[in-house]
Short mmCIF file of C-alpha atoms in Angstrom, two decimals:
data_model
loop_
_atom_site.label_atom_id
_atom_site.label_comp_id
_atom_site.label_asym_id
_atom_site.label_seq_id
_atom_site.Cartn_x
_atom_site.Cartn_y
_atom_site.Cartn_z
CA UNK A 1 0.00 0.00 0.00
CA UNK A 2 1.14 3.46 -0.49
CA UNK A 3 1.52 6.10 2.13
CA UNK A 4 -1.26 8.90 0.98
CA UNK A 5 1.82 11.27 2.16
CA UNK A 6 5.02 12.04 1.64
CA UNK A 7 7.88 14.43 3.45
CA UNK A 8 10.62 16.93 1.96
CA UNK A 9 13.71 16.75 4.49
CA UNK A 10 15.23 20.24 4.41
CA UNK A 11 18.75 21.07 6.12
CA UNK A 12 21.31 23.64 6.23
CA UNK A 13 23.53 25.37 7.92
CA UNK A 14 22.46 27.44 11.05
CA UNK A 15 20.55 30.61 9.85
CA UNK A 16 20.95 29.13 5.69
CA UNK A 17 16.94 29.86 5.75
CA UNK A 18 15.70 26.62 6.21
CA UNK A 19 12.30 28.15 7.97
CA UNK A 20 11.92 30.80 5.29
CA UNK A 21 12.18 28.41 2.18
CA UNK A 22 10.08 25.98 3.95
CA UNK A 23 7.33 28.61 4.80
CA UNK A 24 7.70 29.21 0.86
CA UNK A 25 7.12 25.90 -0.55
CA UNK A 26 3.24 26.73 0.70
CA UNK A 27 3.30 22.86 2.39
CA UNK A 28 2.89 21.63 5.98
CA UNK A 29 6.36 22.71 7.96
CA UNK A 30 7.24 20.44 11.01
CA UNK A 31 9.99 22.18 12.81
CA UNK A 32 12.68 19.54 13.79
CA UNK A 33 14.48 21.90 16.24
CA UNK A 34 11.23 20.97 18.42
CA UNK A 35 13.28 17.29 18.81
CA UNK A 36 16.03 19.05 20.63
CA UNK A 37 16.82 16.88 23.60
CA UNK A 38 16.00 18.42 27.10
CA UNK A 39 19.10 20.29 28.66
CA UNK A 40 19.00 18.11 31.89
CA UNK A 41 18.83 14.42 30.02
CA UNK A 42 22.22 12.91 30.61
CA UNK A 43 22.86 11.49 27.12
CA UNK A 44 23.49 15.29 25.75
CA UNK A 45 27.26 15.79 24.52
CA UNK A 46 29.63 18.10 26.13
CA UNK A 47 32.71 20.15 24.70
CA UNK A 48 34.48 21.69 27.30
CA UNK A 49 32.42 21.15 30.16
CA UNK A 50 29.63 22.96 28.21
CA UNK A 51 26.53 20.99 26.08
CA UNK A 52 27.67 20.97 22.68
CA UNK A 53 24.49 22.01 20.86
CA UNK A 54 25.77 21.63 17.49
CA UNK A 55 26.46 18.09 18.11
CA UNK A 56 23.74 15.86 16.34
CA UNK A 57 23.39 14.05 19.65
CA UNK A 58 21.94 16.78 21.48
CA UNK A 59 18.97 15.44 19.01
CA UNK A 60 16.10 13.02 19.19
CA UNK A 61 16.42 11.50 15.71
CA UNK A 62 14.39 8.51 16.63
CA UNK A 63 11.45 10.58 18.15
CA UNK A 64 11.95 12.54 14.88
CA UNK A 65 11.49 9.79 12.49
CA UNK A 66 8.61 8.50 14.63
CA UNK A 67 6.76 11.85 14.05
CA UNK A 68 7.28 11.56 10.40
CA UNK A 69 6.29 7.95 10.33
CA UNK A 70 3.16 8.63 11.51
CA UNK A 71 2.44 11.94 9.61
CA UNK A 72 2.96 9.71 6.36
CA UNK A 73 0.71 6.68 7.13
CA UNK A 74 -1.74 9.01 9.11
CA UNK A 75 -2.12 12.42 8.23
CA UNK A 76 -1.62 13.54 11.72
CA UNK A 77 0.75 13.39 15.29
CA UNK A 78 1.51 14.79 18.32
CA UNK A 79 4.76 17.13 17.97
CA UNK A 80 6.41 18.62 20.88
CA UNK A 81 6.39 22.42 21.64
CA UNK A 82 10.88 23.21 22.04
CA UNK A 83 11.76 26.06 23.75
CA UNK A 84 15.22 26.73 23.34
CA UNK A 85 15.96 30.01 25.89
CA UNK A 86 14.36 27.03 28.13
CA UNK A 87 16.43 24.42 26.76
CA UNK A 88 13.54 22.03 27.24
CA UNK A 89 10.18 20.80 25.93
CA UNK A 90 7.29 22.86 27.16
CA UNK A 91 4.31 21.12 25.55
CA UNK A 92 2.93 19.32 22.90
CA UNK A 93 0.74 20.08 19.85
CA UNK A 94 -1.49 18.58 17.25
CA UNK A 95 -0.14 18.54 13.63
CA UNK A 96 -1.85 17.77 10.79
CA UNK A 97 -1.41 17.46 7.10
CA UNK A 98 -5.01 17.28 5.87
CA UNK A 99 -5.06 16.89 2.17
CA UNK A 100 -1.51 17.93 1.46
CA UNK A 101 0.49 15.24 -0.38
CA UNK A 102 4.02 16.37 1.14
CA UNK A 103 5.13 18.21 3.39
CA UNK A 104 8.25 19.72 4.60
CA UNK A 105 10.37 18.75 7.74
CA UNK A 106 13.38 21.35 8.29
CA UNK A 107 15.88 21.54 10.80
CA UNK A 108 19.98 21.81 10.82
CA UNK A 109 19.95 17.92 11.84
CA UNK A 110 17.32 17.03 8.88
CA UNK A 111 20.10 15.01 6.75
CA UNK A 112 20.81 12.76 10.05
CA UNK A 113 17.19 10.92 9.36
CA UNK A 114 17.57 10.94 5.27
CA UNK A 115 18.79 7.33 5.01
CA UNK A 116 15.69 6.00 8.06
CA UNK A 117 12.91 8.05 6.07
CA UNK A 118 14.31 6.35 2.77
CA UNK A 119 14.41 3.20 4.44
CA UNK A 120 11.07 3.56 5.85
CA UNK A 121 9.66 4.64 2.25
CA UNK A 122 8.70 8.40 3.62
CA UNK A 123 10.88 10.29 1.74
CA UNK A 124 10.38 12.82 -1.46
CA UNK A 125 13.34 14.71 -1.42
CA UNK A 126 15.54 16.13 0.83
CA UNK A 127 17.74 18.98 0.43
CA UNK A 128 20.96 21.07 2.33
CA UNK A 129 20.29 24.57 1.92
CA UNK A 130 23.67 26.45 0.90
CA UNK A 131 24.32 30.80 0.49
CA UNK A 132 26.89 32.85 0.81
CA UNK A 133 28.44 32.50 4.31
CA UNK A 134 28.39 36.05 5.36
CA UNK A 135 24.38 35.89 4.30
CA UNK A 136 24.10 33.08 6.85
CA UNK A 137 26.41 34.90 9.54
CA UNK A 138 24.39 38.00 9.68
CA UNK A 139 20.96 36.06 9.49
CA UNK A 140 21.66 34.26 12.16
CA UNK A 141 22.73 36.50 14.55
CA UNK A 142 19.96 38.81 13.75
CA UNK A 143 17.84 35.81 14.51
CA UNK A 144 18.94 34.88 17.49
CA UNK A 145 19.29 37.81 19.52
CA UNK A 146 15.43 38.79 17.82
CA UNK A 147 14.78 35.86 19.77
CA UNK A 148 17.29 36.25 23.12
CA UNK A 149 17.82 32.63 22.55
CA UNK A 150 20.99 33.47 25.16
CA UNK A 151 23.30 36.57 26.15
CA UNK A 152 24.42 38.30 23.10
CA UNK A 153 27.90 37.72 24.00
CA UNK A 154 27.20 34.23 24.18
CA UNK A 155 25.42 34.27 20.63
CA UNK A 156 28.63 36.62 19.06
CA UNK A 157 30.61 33.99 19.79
CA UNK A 158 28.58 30.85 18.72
CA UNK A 159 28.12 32.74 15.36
CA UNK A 160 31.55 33.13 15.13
CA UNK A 161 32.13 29.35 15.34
CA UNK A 162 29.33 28.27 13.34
CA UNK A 163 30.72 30.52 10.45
CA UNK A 164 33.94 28.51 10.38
CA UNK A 165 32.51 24.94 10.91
CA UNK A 166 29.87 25.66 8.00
CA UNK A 167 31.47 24.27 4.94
CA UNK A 168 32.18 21.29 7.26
CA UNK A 169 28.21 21.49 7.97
CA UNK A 170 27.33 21.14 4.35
CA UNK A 171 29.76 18.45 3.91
CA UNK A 172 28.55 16.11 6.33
CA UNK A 173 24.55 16.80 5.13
CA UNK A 174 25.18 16.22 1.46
CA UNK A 175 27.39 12.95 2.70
CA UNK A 176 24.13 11.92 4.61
CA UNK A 177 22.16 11.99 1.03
CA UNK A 178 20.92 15.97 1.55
CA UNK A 179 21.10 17.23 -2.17
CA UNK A 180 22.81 21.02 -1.87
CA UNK A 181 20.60 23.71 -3.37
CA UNK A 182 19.46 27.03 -3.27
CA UNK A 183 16.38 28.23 -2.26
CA UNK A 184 14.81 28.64 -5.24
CA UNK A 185 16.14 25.45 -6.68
CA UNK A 186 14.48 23.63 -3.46
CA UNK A 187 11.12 25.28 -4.57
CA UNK A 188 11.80 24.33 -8.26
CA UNK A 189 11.79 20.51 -6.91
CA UNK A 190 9.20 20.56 -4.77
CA UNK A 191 7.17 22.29 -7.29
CA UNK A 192 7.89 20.28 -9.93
CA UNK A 193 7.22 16.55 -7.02
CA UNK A 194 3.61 18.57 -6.45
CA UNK A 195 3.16 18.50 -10.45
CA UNK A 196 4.13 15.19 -10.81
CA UNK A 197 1.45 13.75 -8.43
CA UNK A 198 3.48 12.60 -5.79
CA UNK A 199 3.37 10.70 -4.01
CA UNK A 200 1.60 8.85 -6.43
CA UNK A 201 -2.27 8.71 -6.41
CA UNK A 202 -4.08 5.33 -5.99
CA UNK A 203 -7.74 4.68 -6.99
#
């Protein structure tokens, strides 16, 4: 049987525009920085006596894929509500595709689940976000202290780092089996998945 549903796995460096492009598509968006892993569970990584956020085991892929599993075969889950000045979960919400035959799951960790949601026969597409890296530095940081996700000092630096490690960033998500694109290529594809009928219609 087919899955009536299908999802769009969109990464990308830290402040690439993931959110922006998904938003733009016009599809569902499940936000996979809500799978963040509470700042008090003991499995989180450290660097330097200090969580290491950026690691993708600060990260609940398997509650991730889980989501998406059911969203495909069902239409509908519960997703959790991240807040991340909280570093925790604060609550949960109801998501639903409807009639939509995709949809789009984006977070910097998306590429970690693209060879699962192949597996698993959810996948569409799925996509690494790339622009020019002093784009990404300054939307970022604009972001983030919009959104006092921490001190400013604390964000200065962290965009600092992140602007060095992201080539390495887009390396590892297009080794995972992310596709690097633009924005508007990523809305070419999906447009063109959305033409094509897919996922395929039954009946």
């Amino acid at each position: 049987m087919i899955p009536p549903h299908r999802v769009v796995l969109l990464a990308g460096p830290s402040g690439s525009g993931k959110s922006y492009i998904a938003r733009q598509t016009g599809l569902p968006v499940l936000c996979l920085d809500d799978f963040y892993k509470d700042g008090d569970d003991p499995t989180l990584p450290r660097r330097n006596g200090q969580i290491d956020w950026e690691s993708p085991d600060s990260w609940d892929a398997e509650a991730a894929v889980e989501v998406i599993d059911q969203l495909v075969r069902h239409g509908r889950a519960e997703v959790p509500v991240y807040a991340i000045n909280k570093d925790r979960r604060v609550a949960t919400r109801r998501f639903e595709l409807a009639s939509s035959p995709l949809f789009v799951a984006e977070g910097i960790f998306a590429a970690e689940i693209v060879e699962e949601c192949r597996r698993r026969g959810l996948l569409a597409g799925a996509y690494a976000l790339r622009r020019p890296r002093s784009a990404t530095f300054l939307r970022r940081l604009v972001r983030d202290l919009a959104e006092q996700r921490k001190a400013p000092r604390v964000l200065l630096r962290r965009s600092m780092a992140l602007l060095r490690a992201e080539p390495a960033v887009l390396r590892r998500q297009t080794g995972l089996g992310a596709e690097a694109a633009r924005g508007r290529d990523v809305l070419r594809r999906v447009a063109g998945l959305l033409a094509a009928g897919h996922p395929p219609r039954t009946g």
